[in-house]
Short mmCIF file of C-alpha atoms in Angstrom, two decimals:
data_model
loop_
_atom_site.label_atom_id
_atom_site.label_comp_id
_atom_site.label_asym_id
_atom_site.label_seq_id
_atom_site.Cartn_x
_atom_site.Cartn_y
_atom_site.Cartn_z
CA UNK A 1 123.42 107.44 104.99
CA UNK A 2 121.74 105.64 106.96
CA UNK A 3 119.61 102.71 105.94
CA UNK A 4 117.94 99.78 107.77
CA UNK A 5 117.36 97.48 104.76
CA UNK A 6 115.40 93.22 104.75
CA UNK A 7 117.54 90.55 103.17
CA UNK A 8 115.22 88.14 102.69
CA UNK A 9 112.34 86.66 104.41
CA UNK A 10 111.96 84.59 107.84
CA UNK A 11 109.82 84.43 110.11
CA UNK A 12 109.66 87.46 112.87
CA UNK A 13 109.01 84.88 115.90
CA UNK A 14 112.01 82.82 115.11
CA UNK A 15 114.00 85.53 113.70
CA UNK A 16 113.67 89.56 115.76
CA UNK A 17 115.86 91.41 113.85
CA UNK A 18 115.46 90.43 110.39
CA UNK A 19 116.41 94.19 109.46
CA UNK A 20 120.10 95.53 109.37
CA UNK A 21 122.02 98.63 109.80
CA UNK A 22 123.79 99.44 106.83
CA UNK A 23 125.32 102.38 105.11
CA UNK A 24 124.55 102.51 101.55
CA UNK A 25 124.76 105.96 99.24
CA UNK A 26 122.23 108.53 99.06
CA UNK A 27 120.11 108.18 95.94
CA UNK A 28 120.32 110.47 92.97
CA UNK A 29 117.02 112.36 92.03
CA UNK A 30 116.57 110.96 87.99
CA UNK A 31 114.12 113.26 85.95
CA UNK A 32 111.00 114.34 88.17
CA UNK A 33 111.68 113.26 90.39
CA UNK A 34 112.87 115.06 94.34
CA UNK A 35 115.07 114.31 96.75
CA UNK A 36 114.03 113.98 100.58
CA UNK A 37 115.64 114.30 103.58
CA UNK A 38 113.84 111.87 105.25
CA UNK A 39 112.71 112.96 109.47
CA UNK A 40 110.55 109.87 109.94
CA UNK A 41 108.73 107.26 108.30
CA UNK A 42 105.69 105.18 110.16
CA UNK A 43 105.35 101.64 110.27
CA UNK A 44 102.64 99.30 108.99
CA UNK A 45 101.87 95.59 109.20
CA UNK A 46 102.77 96.02 105.31
CA UNK A 47 106.31 95.43 106.72
CA UNK A 48 105.46 92.53 108.38
CA UNK A 49 104.10 91.69 105.31
CA UNK A 50 107.10 91.99 103.67
CA UNK A 51 109.48 90.29 106.45
CA UNK A 52 107.44 87.17 106.63
CA UNK A 53 106.62 86.39 102.62
CA UNK A 54 102.74 87.39 102.30
CA UNK A 55 104.14 90.19 99.86
CA UNK A 56 107.49 89.59 99.53
CA UNK A 57 109.93 92.52 98.01
CA UNK A 58 110.66 91.78 93.87
CA UNK A 59 113.90 92.33 95.13
CA UNK A 60 116.75 91.65 97.71
CA UNK A 61 117.92 93.88 99.57
CA UNK A 62 114.95 96.93 99.73
CA UNK A 63 115.14 99.40 102.61
CA UNK A 64 111.09 99.52 103.43
CA UNK A 65 108.51 101.65 105.12
CA UNK A 66 106.00 103.88 103.63
CA UNK A 67 104.92 106.55 105.56
CA UNK A 68 107.60 109.05 104.57
CA UNK A 69 107.98 112.47 105.74
CA UNK A 70 111.18 114.58 104.70
CA UNK A 71 112.48 118.30 103.43
CA UNK A 72 112.62 118.56 99.44
CA UNK A 73 116.17 119.07 98.86
CA UNK A 74 117.25 118.16 95.40
CA UNK A 75 114.99 119.04 92.36
CA UNK A 76 115.62 117.15 89.43
CA UNK A 77 115.39 117.68 86.41
CA UNK A 78 111.68 118.66 84.78
CA UNK A 79 110.78 119.26 87.99
CA UNK A 80 108.27 122.44 89.17
CA UNK A 81 105.17 121.19 91.87
CA UNK A 82 108.23 121.51 94.99
CA UNK A 83 110.62 124.08 96.29
CA UNK A 84 114.18 123.01 98.14
CA UNK A 85 112.46 123.00 101.82
CA UNK A 86 109.48 121.42 101.08
CA UNK A 87 108.08 119.28 103.85
CA UNK A 88 106.24 116.30 101.80
CA UNK A 89 104.75 113.15 102.83
CA UNK A 90 104.89 109.69 100.75
CA UNK A 91 102.92 107.10 100.75
CA UNK A 92 102.38 103.37 99.88
CA UNK A 93 101.58 104.33 95.87
CA UNK A 94 105.04 105.88 94.50
CA UNK A 95 103.94 104.94 90.91
CA UNK A 96 101.92 104.69 88.61
CA UNK A 97 102.04 104.15 84.13
CA UNK A 98 99.99 106.95 83.67
CA UNK A 99 98.73 104.98 80.83
CA UNK A 100 96.23 102.28 80.85
CA UNK A 101 92.12 102.80 81.15
CA UNK A 102 92.68 102.11 85.34
CA UNK A 103 95.21 105.13 85.35
CA UNK A 104 93.10 106.97 83.04
CA UNK A 105 89.71 106.57 85.22
CA UNK A 106 91.76 107.53 88.27
CA UNK A 107 91.88 103.89 89.78
CA UNK A 108 96.01 104.63 89.32
CA UNK A 109 95.50 102.17 92.54
CA UNK A 110 94.62 99.34 90.93
CA UNK A 111 97.62 99.36 87.36
CA UNK A 112 99.30 96.58 86.56
CA UNK A 113 102.23 98.79 86.86
CA UNK A 114 101.71 99.90 89.84
CA UNK A 115 105.04 100.10 92.69
CA UNK A 116 104.29 100.29 96.32
CA UNK A 117 107.24 102.46 98.43
CA UNK A 118 109.18 100.82 100.22
CA UNK A 119 108.47 96.93 98.57
CA UNK A 120 109.04 97.50 94.69
CA UNK A 121 111.97 100.48 94.89
CA UNK A 122 114.21 101.77 98.81
CA UNK A 123 111.50 103.15 100.55
CA UNK A 124 111.41 105.38 104.77
CA UNK A 125 113.98 103.64 106.86
CA UNK A 126 117.13 105.53 105.84
CA UNK A 127 118.06 108.96 106.07
CA UNK A 128 117.36 110.35 102.55
CA UNK A 129 114.82 108.20 99.66
CA UNK A 130 114.26 110.13 96.03
CA UNK A 131 110.53 109.51 95.02
CA UNK A 132 108.55 111.06 91.87
CA UNK A 133 107.33 114.68 92.28
CA UNK A 134 103.99 113.35 90.92
CA UNK A 135 103.51 111.10 94.23
CA UNK A 136 104.78 113.16 96.64
CA UNK A 137 102.46 115.44 99.10
CA UNK A 138 102.33 118.75 101.03
CA UNK A 139 101.84 118.22 104.84
CA UNK A 140 100.38 120.40 106.34
CA UNK A 141 101.09 122.40 108.65
CA UNK A 142 99.04 121.19 111.42
CA UNK A 143 100.88 117.86 111.84
CA UNK A 144 104.24 117.59 113.05
CA UNK A 145 105.88 115.57 111.59
CA UNK A 146 105.31 112.21 113.88
CA UNK A 147 101.95 113.44 113.71
CA UNK A 148 102.18 112.96 109.74
CA UNK A 149 103.37 109.86 108.75
CA UNK A 150 100.28 107.94 110.05
CA UNK A 151 98.32 110.30 107.89
CA UNK A 152 100.23 108.30 104.81
CA UNK A 153 99.01 104.61 105.12
CA UNK A 154 96.98 104.72 107.99
CA UNK A 155 94.73 107.25 107.96
CA UNK A 156 95.12 107.16 104.16
CA UNK A 157 94.05 103.65 103.47
CA UNK A 158 91.59 104.24 106.64
CA UNK A 159 89.85 106.86 103.69
CA UNK A 160 89.69 105.05 100.49
CA UNK A 161 87.82 101.88 103.31
CA UNK A 162 84.89 104.47 104.06
CA UNK A 163 84.76 105.51 100.64
CA UNK A 164 84.02 102.10 99.55
CA UNK A 165 81.25 101.36 102.40
CA UNK A 166 79.78 104.24 100.92
CA UNK A 167 78.04 104.72 103.94
CA UNK A 168 75.21 107.27 105.37
CA UNK A 169 75.24 109.47 107.99
CA UNK A 170 72.96 107.44 110.99
CA UNK A 171 73.80 104.20 109.68
CA UNK A 172 75.47 101.98 112.27
CA UNK A 173 79.18 100.75 111.35
CA UNK A 174 81.63 98.36 112.80
CA UNK A 175 85.41 98.27 113.55
CA UNK A 176 87.61 95.19 113.15
CA UNK A 177 90.79 95.33 114.88
CA UNK A 178 91.87 98.97 117.20
CA UNK A 179 95.14 100.14 115.46
CA UNK A 180 96.67 102.57 113.51
CA UNK A 181 94.24 102.73 110.70
CA UNK A 182 90.66 102.06 112.73
CA UNK A 183 91.59 104.27 115.15
CA UNK A 184 91.59 107.09 112.09
CA UNK A 185 89.23 105.62 110.48
CA UNK A 186 86.64 106.58 114.17
CA UNK A 187 88.11 109.64 114.12
CA UNK A 188 86.81 110.46 110.49
CA UNK A 189 83.76 109.29 111.45
CA UNK A 190 82.86 111.24 113.97
CA UNK A 191 83.53 114.19 111.55
CA UNK A 192 82.48 113.52 108.86
CA UNK A 193 79.29 111.05 110.07
CA UNK A 194 78.34 112.60 113.78
CA UNK A 195 74.82 110.75 113.32
CA UNK A 196 76.29 107.31 112.90
CA UNK A 197 77.44 105.32 116.26
CA UNK A 198 80.28 103.04 115.98
CA UNK A 199 80.46 99.64 117.08
CA UNK A 200 84.24 98.15 117.86
CA UNK A 201 85.97 94.67 117.57
CA UNK A 202 89.38 93.73 119.28
CA UNK A 203 90.85 91.07 121.01
CA UNK A 204 92.57 93.31 124.00
CA UNK A 205 90.99 94.86 125.90
CA UNK A 206 92.78 98.16 126.34
CA UNK A 207 92.40 98.30 122.03
CA UNK A 208 88.25 98.61 123.21
CA UNK A 209 88.74 100.85 126.35
CA UNK A 210 90.80 103.17 123.24
CA UNK A 211 88.23 102.68 121.51
CA UNK A 212 85.57 104.26 124.30
CA UNK A 213 87.86 107.70 124.79
CA UNK A 214 87.92 108.13 121.90
CA UNK A 215 83.90 108.07 121.25
CA UNK A 216 82.21 104.89 120.03
CA UNK A 217 79.53 103.46 121.59
CA UNK A 218 80.55 99.98 122.81
CA UNK A 219 83.01 98.11 122.31
CA UNK A 220 83.69 93.48 122.30
CA UNK A 221 85.66 91.49 121.66
CA UNK A 222 86.48 89.28 118.49
CA UNK A 223 83.29 86.79 118.59
CA UNK A 224 81.30 88.69 120.23
CA UNK A 225 77.95 89.62 119.51
CA UNK A 226 77.31 93.27 118.53
CA UNK A 227 74.26 95.20 120.89
CA UNK A 228 72.68 95.97 117.47
CA UNK A 229 73.24 95.06 113.24
CA UNK A 230 75.74 97.21 111.03
CA UNK A 231 75.34 99.19 107.76
CA UNK A 232 79.22 98.70 107.15
CA UNK A 233 82.13 96.70 108.64
CA UNK A 234 85.64 97.94 107.82
CA UNK A 235 87.76 95.62 108.84
CA UNK A 236 91.82 96.25 109.92
CA UNK A 237 93.31 92.59 110.96
CA UNK A 238 95.44 90.17 109.90
CA UNK A 239 93.09 87.36 110.65
CA UNK A 240 90.10 85.12 109.23
CA UNK A 241 88.60 85.14 112.23
CA UNK A 242 87.23 88.68 112.26
CA UNK A 243 86.09 88.35 108.75
CA UNK A 244 83.29 85.45 109.79
CA UNK A 245 82.17 87.17 112.92
CA UNK A 246 81.16 89.97 110.98
CA UNK A 247 79.22 89.08 108.46
CA UNK A 248 76.78 87.59 110.99
CA UNK A 249 76.62 90.95 112.68
CA UNK A 250 75.85 92.98 109.14
CA UNK A 251 72.58 94.53 107.98
CA UNK A 252 70.59 92.51 105.18
CA UNK A 253 72.42 94.58 102.52
CA UNK A 254 75.20 95.65 104.28
CA UNK A 255 79.17 95.51 103.45
CA UNK A 256 82.45 94.38 104.76
CA UNK A 257 85.32 96.25 103.83
CA UNK A 258 88.18 93.73 104.54
CA UNK A 259 91.35 96.99 104.17
CA UNK A 260 94.26 94.09 104.18
CA UNK A 261 96.67 93.84 101.12
CA UNK A 262 97.76 90.10 102.93
CA UNK A 263 96.00 87.98 105.72
CA UNK A 264 97.84 85.71 107.82
CA UNK A 265 97.16 82.22 107.67
CA UNK A 266 97.59 81.24 111.31
CA UNK A 267 93.39 81.04 111.75
CA UNK A 268 92.46 80.39 108.25
CA UNK A 269 90.89 77.48 109.12
CA UNK A 270 88.14 79.48 111.09
CA UNK A 271 86.63 80.27 107.18
CA UNK A 272 85.18 76.54 107.49
CA UNK A 273 82.40 78.27 110.19
CA UNK A 274 81.28 80.42 107.37
CA UNK A 275 77.38 79.63 107.20
CA UNK A 276 76.06 80.74 103.42
CA UNK A 277 72.51 81.18 105.14
CA UNK A 278 73.91 83.76 108.61
CA UNK A 279 77.01 85.31 106.92
CA UNK A 280 76.28 85.42 103.23
CA UNK A 281 73.01 85.80 102.39
CA UNK A 282 70.00 88.66 102.06
CA UNK A 283 72.60 90.43 99.84
CA UNK A 284 76.47 91.12 101.80
CA UNK A 285 78.24 92.47 100.30
CA UNK A 286 82.34 91.45 100.70
CA UNK A 287 84.66 94.26 99.52
CA UNK A 288 89.16 94.36 99.55
CA UNK A 289 90.89 97.57 99.56
CA UNK A 290 93.83 97.71 97.08
CA UNK A 291 96.92 100.47 97.70
CA UNK A 292 95.84 103.93 97.09
CA UNK A 293 95.24 106.17 94.38
CA UNK A 294 97.58 109.61 94.54
CA UNK A 295 93.79 111.54 96.30
CA UNK A 296 92.73 109.81 98.34
CA UNK A 297 96.15 110.94 100.11
CA UNK A 298 95.35 114.30 98.98
CA UNK A 299 92.19 114.70 99.52
CA UNK A 300 93.07 112.78 102.91
CA UNK A 301 95.35 115.25 104.57
CA UNK A 302 93.23 117.55 103.18
CA UNK A 303 90.42 116.09 105.69
CA UNK A 304 92.21 115.33 108.22
CA UNK A 305 94.45 118.70 108.66
CA UNK A 306 90.37 120.65 108.54
CA UNK A 307 88.90 118.58 110.96
CA UNK A 308 91.87 118.14 113.51
CA UNK A 309 92.52 114.65 113.13
CA UNK A 310 95.78 114.25 114.71
CA UNK A 311 97.24 110.41 115.13
CA UNK A 312 98.29 109.00 118.52
CA UNK A 313 101.66 107.87 117.82
CA UNK A 314 104.73 106.18 119.64
CA UNK A 315 108.54 107.24 118.65
CA UNK A 316 111.21 105.25 118.48
CA UNK A 317 114.57 105.60 116.50
CA UNK A 318 115.98 104.29 113.33
CA UNK A 319 117.93 101.89 115.08
CA UNK A 320 115.07 100.22 117.06
CA UNK A 321 112.94 99.82 114.02
CA UNK A 322 113.31 95.71 115.00
CA UNK A 323 111.66 96.33 118.09
CA UNK A 324 108.76 98.42 116.83
CA UNK A 325 108.16 95.78 114.01
CA UNK A 326 108.13 92.66 117.30
CA UNK A 327 105.72 95.27 118.93
CA UNK A 328 103.66 95.30 116.23
CA UNK A 329 103.46 90.97 115.58
CA UNK A 330 103.12 90.56 119.19
CA UNK A 331 99.90 93.00 118.71
CA UNK A 332 101.29 96.28 121.05
CA UNK A 333 99.44 98.97 119.56
CA UNK A 334 97.75 102.34 120.49
CA UNK A 335 97.36 104.22 117.57
CA UNK A 336 100.90 104.52 115.46
CA UNK A 337 104.51 103.21 115.82
CA UNK A 338 107.08 106.21 114.37
CA UNK A 339 110.85 105.85 113.90
CA UNK A 340 112.37 109.19 114.10
CA UNK A 341 114.40 109.36 111.49
CA UNK A 342 116.12 112.40 111.47
#
């Protein structure tokens, strides 16, 4: 089968083609696994973190990609959740131990044996992949293949961010960065919290315009002061400056939720602008999002279908994976990028 593989860590600005097209064997599903023929796979900033070494894979080479939509073509021994021909999705969570305190409490995202799709095991930048049936998810018919892919990470992780934010309808919410995840968070907010006002901070004018088109109350640059203080801010950027600026825009007792698996180091020095009185005092909180649970994915897919939440997508071929990743690195983003595999 065709697959784009990552052979090692590199700087994407110095190496614009970090992935190589190869032919590798089609995987054979093990007990309790299903084999899926991949139709599409979303492109995520986490792939940049893998390529540039912020979350280096366990072993190289590896097939990246964790927003996978495909058709079940083979069933491993003991499976019962799906039948051949079902359309399913695979998210960042590939598996967890199922036995530890975190797993038993429904927090398998914190499991010490958590395995990530496209990092710890081969993912969706390929024609086929095998996955434990427990961590494959039925895709609602409402969505096209390309629309479904970003829901599996950008959407589901945004949904988890909102759960951790603990906001109430009518709260003021800020979004820093306006890419794949944030634009879906805005759509969730418009549906689930209709009285809430949404304020967007984004570096690029086209992102701010896009946010207003989707119903943002206000959109400004990352360094702009918000016209109103905010109860909750969700940060979806890879940078540190938005964290500092967000804390200054929070109300007393407000909460900042950082929706990023890693932060880049290019502007880490901006943290020196952090002032306890202005940024942290008055019981402000910072909460990070770590991975996903299977329930996050299942619940969000149902919500997204009920709310008719369709992501904005840009389509690339599998062979154009490097191009899509470089555009993401350069922040040329409107909605989500999706690779069409089959």
